[in-house]
Amino acid sequence: MTYLDTECLAPLISQESINEKVQEYARIIEREYAGKDLLIVMIMKGAFCFVADLVRELKIPACIDFLTCSSYGMRGTVPGELKVHGIERLDVKGKHVLLIDDIFDTGRTLSEVYSRIKLLEPEAVGSMVLLGRNTEREVVYHPDHVLFQVEEDAFVVGYGLDYKEQYRGLPGICVLHHHE
Ligand code: IMP
Ligand code: MG
């Protein structure tokens, strides 16, 4: 038995559907950023699969950098204190920054990163997330592009997203059931 056979995982979004959307949104990025000095900043670790596929679809030049955020860690599905590392290292001045994350949940991560990047005087800051969840939010910031919506009560894993650092390598997105 492999971990793909586990009863806890229910397939939600297939690799094929993700591929189609990634191509569609690559065209959108090309239109939006053609002729601009584009810097893609991926939020690690959750966005690594998404960004790896997206940048290989892009037919315009783009620099790629990353920062690291964590709020769950080994706590699994219970968010803790938000930690952001690596912003001061980024060279964003005068650039068109596109922030990319895996999922927009409470929105704390992206709004925090957005306001910190803004202070570094980029030309513009846009954002794209693979998944969005319609939840009650304290934050007013909203990402510019959301590829898929997921249910409020579904904890999802795969294609970069984890539960206690597991399942990031699944090729599609699955709902994780029966986690504590
Ligand atoms: P936010 O700050 O609440 O928007 O949460 C964003 C981060 O929480 C994401 O980048 C993920 O790392 C994590 N997260 C939120 N929901 C899920 C989920 O369903 N599965 C895995 N990670 C999640
Ligand atoms: Mg994340």
mmCIF file of C-alpha atoms and ligand atoms in Angstrom:
data_model
loop_
_atom_site.group_PDB
_atom_site.id
_atom_site.type_symbol
_atom_site.label_atom_id
_atom_site.label_comp_id
_atom_site.label_asym_id
_atom_site.label_seq_id
_atom_site.Cartn_x
_atom_site.Cartn_y
_atom_site.Cartn_z
ATOM 1 C CA MET A 1 0.000 0.000 0.000
ATOM 2 C CA THR A 2 1.215 3.501 -0.827
ATOM 3 C CA TYR A 3 0.011 6.674 0.833
ATOM 4 C CA LEU A 4 -2.121 7.337 -2.246
ATOM 5 C CA ASP A 5 -4.341 4.408 -1.243
ATOM 6 C CA THR A 6 -5.131 5.861 2.150
ATOM 7 C CA GLU A 7 -8.812 6.363 2.952
ATOM 8 C CA CYS A 8 -7.962 9.811 4.293
ATOM 9 C CA LEU A 9 -7.361 11.290 0.835
ATOM 10 C CA ALA A 10 -10.171 12.167 -1.563
ATOM 11 C CA PRO A 11 -9.108 13.499 -4.985
ATOM 12 C CA LEU A 12 -10.452 17.029 -5.567
ATOM 13 C CA ILE A 13 -8.554 18.667 -8.438
ATOM 14 C CA SER A 14 -6.704 16.507 -10.970
ATOM 15 C CA GLN A 15 -3.270 17.124 -12.390
ATOM 16 C CA GLU A 16 -4.914 17.629 -15.810
ATOM 17 C CA SER A 17 -7.287 20.328 -14.536
ATOM 18 C CA ILE A 18 -4.391 22.088 -12.834
ATOM 19 C CA ASN A 19 -2.351 21.958 -16.060
ATOM 20 C CA GLU A 20 -5.183 23.512 -18.050
ATOM 21 C CA LYS A 21 -5.651 26.341 -15.567
ATOM 22 C CA VAL A 22 -1.922 26.959 -15.343
ATOM 23 C CA GLN A 23 -1.784 27.417 -19.120
ATOM 24 C CA GLU A 24 -4.781 29.752 -19.036
ATOM 25 C CA TYR A 25 -3.226 31.891 -16.289
ATOM 26 C CA ALA A 26 0.195 31.914 -17.954
ATOM 27 C CA ARG A 27 -1.478 33.702 -20.877
ATOM 28 C CA ILE A 28 -3.059 36.178 -18.441
ATOM 29 C CA ILE A 29 0.343 36.927 -16.871
ATOM 30 C CA GLU A 30 1.901 37.346 -20.325
ATOM 31 C CA ARG A 31 -0.722 39.923 -21.257
ATOM 32 C CA GLU A 32 -0.465 41.763 -17.948
ATOM 33 C CA TYR A 33 3.330 41.886 -17.718
ATOM 34 C CA ALA A 34 4.578 42.005 -21.331
ATOM 35 C CA GLY A 35 7.333 44.628 -21.612
ATOM 36 C CA LYS A 36 7.494 45.077 -17.822
ATOM 37 C CA ASP A 37 10.288 44.202 -15.446
ATOM 38 C CA LEU A 38 8.583 41.175 -13.850
ATOM 39 C CA LEU A 39 9.767 39.609 -10.590
ATOM 40 C CA ILE A 40 7.846 36.545 -9.456
ATOM 41 C CA VAL A 41 8.106 36.054 -5.700
ATOM 42 C CA MET A 42 6.939 32.642 -4.572
ATOM 43 C CA ILE A 43 5.906 31.983 -1.027
ATOM 44 C CA MET A 44 7.597 28.805 0.157
ATOM 45 C CA LYS A 45 7.056 26.097 0.591
ATOM 46 C CA GLY A 46 3.461 25.660 -0.533
ATOM 47 C CA ALA A 47 3.781 27.461 -3.888
ATOM 48 C CA PHE A 48 6.755 25.514 -5.240
ATOM 49 C CA CYS A 49 4.865 23.096 -7.542
ATOM 50 C CA PHE A 50 2.553 25.818 -8.853
ATOM 51 C CA VAL A 51 5.377 28.246 -9.625
ATOM 52 C CA ALA A 52 7.569 25.542 -11.172
ATOM 53 C CA ASP A 53 4.789 24.678 -13.647
ATOM 54 C CA LEU A 54 3.681 28.270 -14.245
ATOM 55 C CA VAL A 55 7.108 29.705 -15.078
ATOM 56 C CA ARG A 56 7.762 26.903 -17.561
ATOM 57 C CA GLU A 57 4.590 27.967 -19.398
ATOM 58 C CA LEU A 58 5.518 31.652 -19.532
ATOM 59 C CA LYS A 59 6.703 33.082 -22.817
ATOM 60 C CA ILE A 60 7.853 36.419 -21.390
ATOM 61 C CA PRO A 61 11.029 37.076 -19.354
ATOM 62 C CA ALA A 62 10.652 36.829 -15.579
ATOM 63 C CA CYS A 63 13.029 36.819 -12.627
ATOM 64 C CA ILE A 64 12.111 34.405 -9.867
ATOM 65 C CA ASP A 65 12.788 34.734 -6.166
ATOM 66 C CA PHE A 66 11.202 33.433 -3.014
ATOM 67 C CA LEU A 67 10.452 34.109 0.596
ATOM 68 C CA THR A 68 9.408 31.729 3.315
ATOM 69 C CA CYS A 69 6.246 31.927 5.389
ATOM 70 C CA SER A 70 4.968 29.508 7.945
ATOM 71 C CA SER A 71 2.019 29.555 10.253
ATOM 72 C CA TYR A 72 1.089 25.888 10.546
ATOM 73 C CA GLY A 73 4.430 24.052 10.861
ATOM 74 C CA MET A 74 4.007 20.755 12.663
ATOM 75 C CA ARG A 75 0.739 21.934 14.196
ATOM 76 C CA GLY A 76 -1.067 20.472 11.179
ATOM 77 C CA THR A 77 -4.326 22.299 10.621
ATOM 78 C CA VAL A 78 -4.218 24.788 13.487
ATOM 79 C CA PRO A 79 -2.613 28.084 12.455
ATOM 80 C CA GLY A 80 -0.080 29.618 14.823
ATOM 81 C CA GLU A 81 2.100 32.707 14.716
ATOM 82 C CA LEU A 82 2.916 33.875 11.179
ATOM 83 C CA LYS A 83 6.650 33.930 10.433
ATOM 84 C CA VAL A 84 8.060 35.616 7.313
ATOM 85 C CA HIS A 85 11.708 35.176 6.290
ATOM 86 C CA GLY A 86 13.743 36.523 3.392
ATOM 87 C CA ILE A 87 11.956 39.767 2.471
ATOM 88 C CA GLU A 88 14.969 41.994 3.199
ATOM 89 C CA ARG A 89 17.030 39.910 0.734
ATOM 90 C CA LEU A 90 14.714 40.679 -2.218
ATOM 91 C CA ASP A 91 15.643 43.219 -4.894
ATOM 92 C CA VAL A 92 12.203 44.648 -5.738
ATOM 93 C CA LYS A 93 12.890 48.340 -6.252
ATOM 94 C CA GLY A 94 11.273 49.553 -9.487
ATOM 95 C CA LYS A 95 10.040 46.046 -10.369
ATOM 96 C CA HIS A 96 6.596 44.682 -11.108
ATOM 97 C CA VAL A 97 6.308 42.101 -8.365
ATOM 98 C CA LEU A 98 3.908 39.160 -8.682
ATOM 99 C CA LEU A 99 3.404 37.355 -5.367
ATOM 100 C CA ILE A 100 2.416 33.712 -5.720
ATOM 101 C CA ASP A 101 1.049 31.520 -2.942
ATOM 102 C CA ASP A 102 -0.653 28.152 -2.737
ATOM 103 C CA ILE A 103 -3.881 29.047 -0.924
ATOM 104 C CA PHE A 104 -5.606 32.201 0.283
ATOM 105 C CA ASP A 105 -7.289 31.148 3.501
ATOM 106 C CA THR A 106 -7.574 33.746 6.283
ATOM 107 C CA GLY A 107 -5.508 36.011 4.045
ATOM 108 C CA ARG A 108 -3.068 36.858 6.830
ATOM 109 C CA THR A 109 -0.029 35.566 4.920
ATOM 110 C CA LEU A 110 -0.598 37.402 1.670
ATOM 111 C CA SER A 111 -1.706 40.690 3.229
ATOM 112 C CA GLU A 112 1.290 40.704 5.559
ATOM 113 C CA VAL A 113 3.718 39.944 2.724
ATOM 114 C CA TYR A 114 2.003 42.494 0.454
ATOM 115 C CA SER A 115 2.380 45.348 2.936
ATOM 116 C CA ARG A 116 5.990 44.459 3.736
ATOM 117 C CA ILE A 117 6.939 44.298 0.034
ATOM 118 C CA LYS A 118 5.210 47.638 -0.621
ATOM 119 C CA LEU A 119 7.608 49.309 1.818
ATOM 120 C CA LEU A 120 10.531 48.269 -0.412
ATOM 121 C CA GLU A 121 9.266 50.549 -3.217
ATOM 122 C CA PRO A 122 8.473 48.215 -6.098
ATOM 123 C CA GLU A 123 6.814 49.692 -9.189
ATOM 124 C CA ALA A 124 3.722 47.538 -8.530
ATOM 125 C CA VAL A 125 2.654 44.464 -6.552
ATOM 126 C CA GLY A 126 0.172 41.918 -7.896
ATOM 127 C CA SER A 127 -0.749 38.497 -6.584
ATOM 128 C CA MET A 128 -1.902 35.080 -7.738
ATOM 129 C CA VAL A 129 -2.947 32.059 -5.689
ATOM 130 C CA LEU A 130 -3.700 28.539 -6.818
ATOM 131 C CA LEU A 131 -6.594 28.109 -4.385
ATOM 132 C CA GLY A 132 -8.995 30.414 -2.605
ATOM 133 C CA ARG A 133 -11.352 29.644 0.221
ATOM 134 C CA ASN A 134 -14.443 31.682 1.023
ATOM 135 C CA THR A 135 -14.139 32.270 4.729
ATOM 136 C CA GLU A 136 -14.898 35.111 7.091
ATOM 137 C CA ARG A 137 -11.872 37.370 6.853
ATOM 138 C CA GLU A 138 -10.436 40.138 8.948
ATOM 139 C CA VAL A 139 -8.118 41.255 6.159
ATOM 140 C CA VAL A 140 -9.248 43.580 3.393
ATOM 141 C CA TYR A 141 -6.549 42.535 0.929
ATOM 142 C CA HIS A 142 -7.662 40.147 -1.800
ATOM 143 C CA PRO A 143 -5.484 38.407 -4.419
ATOM 144 C CA ASP A 144 -5.753 39.597 -8.027
ATOM 145 C CA HIS A 145 -5.988 36.073 -9.467
ATOM 146 C CA VAL A 146 -7.404 32.862 -7.946
ATOM 147 C CA LEU A 147 -7.285 29.694 -10.083
ATOM 148 C CA PHE A 148 -9.671 27.474 -8.079
ATOM 149 C CA GLN A 149 -12.097 27.895 -5.175
ATOM 150 C CA VAL A 150 -12.245 25.244 -2.439
ATOM 151 C CA GLU A 151 -14.888 24.625 0.208
ATOM 152 C CA GLU A 152 -14.612 26.415 3.494
ATOM 153 C CA ASP A 153 -14.321 23.261 5.609
ATOM 154 C CA ALA A 154 -12.004 21.260 3.306
ATOM 155 C CA PHE A 155 -8.373 20.910 4.373
ATOM 156 C CA VAL A 156 -6.491 20.198 1.166
ATOM 157 C CA VAL A 157 -3.081 18.681 0.427
ATOM 158 C CA GLY A 158 -0.922 17.917 -2.594
ATOM 159 C CA TYR A 159 0.730 19.890 -5.408
ATOM 160 C CA GLY A 160 2.838 21.718 -2.820
ATOM 161 C CA LEU A 161 0.336 21.877 0.039
ATOM 162 C CA ASP A 162 1.071 19.880 3.168
ATOM 163 C CA TYR A 163 -0.320 18.454 6.339
ATOM 164 C CA LYS A 164 2.527 18.367 8.890
ATOM 165 C CA GLU A 165 5.011 18.509 5.964
ATOM 166 C CA GLN A 166 3.476 15.432 4.303
ATOM 167 C CA TYR A 167 1.739 15.043 0.910
ATOM 168 C CA ARG A 168 3.423 18.001 -0.868
ATOM 169 C CA GLY A 169 4.473 15.713 -3.731
ATOM 170 C CA LEU A 170 0.988 14.522 -4.722
ATOM 171 C CA PRO A 171 0.459 15.502 -8.381
ATOM 172 C CA GLY A 172 -3.115 16.764 -7.792
ATOM 173 C CA ILE A 173 -5.076 18.326 -4.925
ATOM 174 C CA CYS A 174 -6.852 16.029 -2.439
ATOM 175 C CA VAL A 175 -9.082 16.659 0.550
ATOM 176 C CA LEU A 176 -7.586 15.254 3.738
ATOM 177 C CA HIS A 177 -10.172 13.580 5.964
ATOM 178 C CA HIS A 178 -9.878 12.254 9.505
ATOM 179 C CA HIS A 179 -6.886 14.377 10.496
ATOM 180 C CA GLU A 180 -6.731 15.313 14.178
HETATM 181 P P1 IMP B 1 -3.656 32.309 5.380
HETATM 182 O O1 IMP B 1 -2.544 33.156 5.924
HETATM 183 O O2 IMP B 1 -4.658 31.926 6.414
HETATM 184 O O3 IMP B 1 -4.283 32.857 4.124
HETATM 185 O O4 IMP B 1 -3.057 30.918 5.058
HETATM 186 C C1 IMP B 1 -2.216 30.719 4.033
HETATM 187 C C2 IMP B 1 -1.337 29.528 4.310
HETATM 188 O O5 IMP B 1 -1.929 28.559 5.192
HETATM 189 C C3 IMP B 1 -1.139 28.796 3.020
HETATM 190 O O6 IMP B 1 -0.044 29.337 2.321
HETATM 191 C C4 IMP B 1 -0.918 27.373 3.461
HETATM 192 O O7 IMP B 1 0.442 27.162 3.733
HETATM 193 C C5 IMP B 1 -1.701 27.239 4.742
HETATM 194 N N1 IMP B 1 -3.018 26.595 4.511
HETATM 195 C C6 IMP B 1 -4.246 27.148 4.629
HETATM 196 N N2 IMP B 1 -5.213 26.263 4.325
HETATM 197 C C7 IMP B 1 -4.573 25.124 3.989
HETATM 198 C C8 IMP B 1 -5.036 23.806 3.549
HETATM 199 O O8 IMP B 1 -6.225 23.514 3.375
HETATM 200 N N3 IMP B 1 -4.056 22.898 3.320
HETATM 201 C C9 IMP B 1 -2.732 23.151 3.476
HETATM 202 N N4 IMP B 1 -2.263 24.346 3.854
HETATM 203 C C10 IMP B 1 -3.173 25.313 4.120
HETATM 204 MG MG MG B 2 1.991 28.432 2.473
#
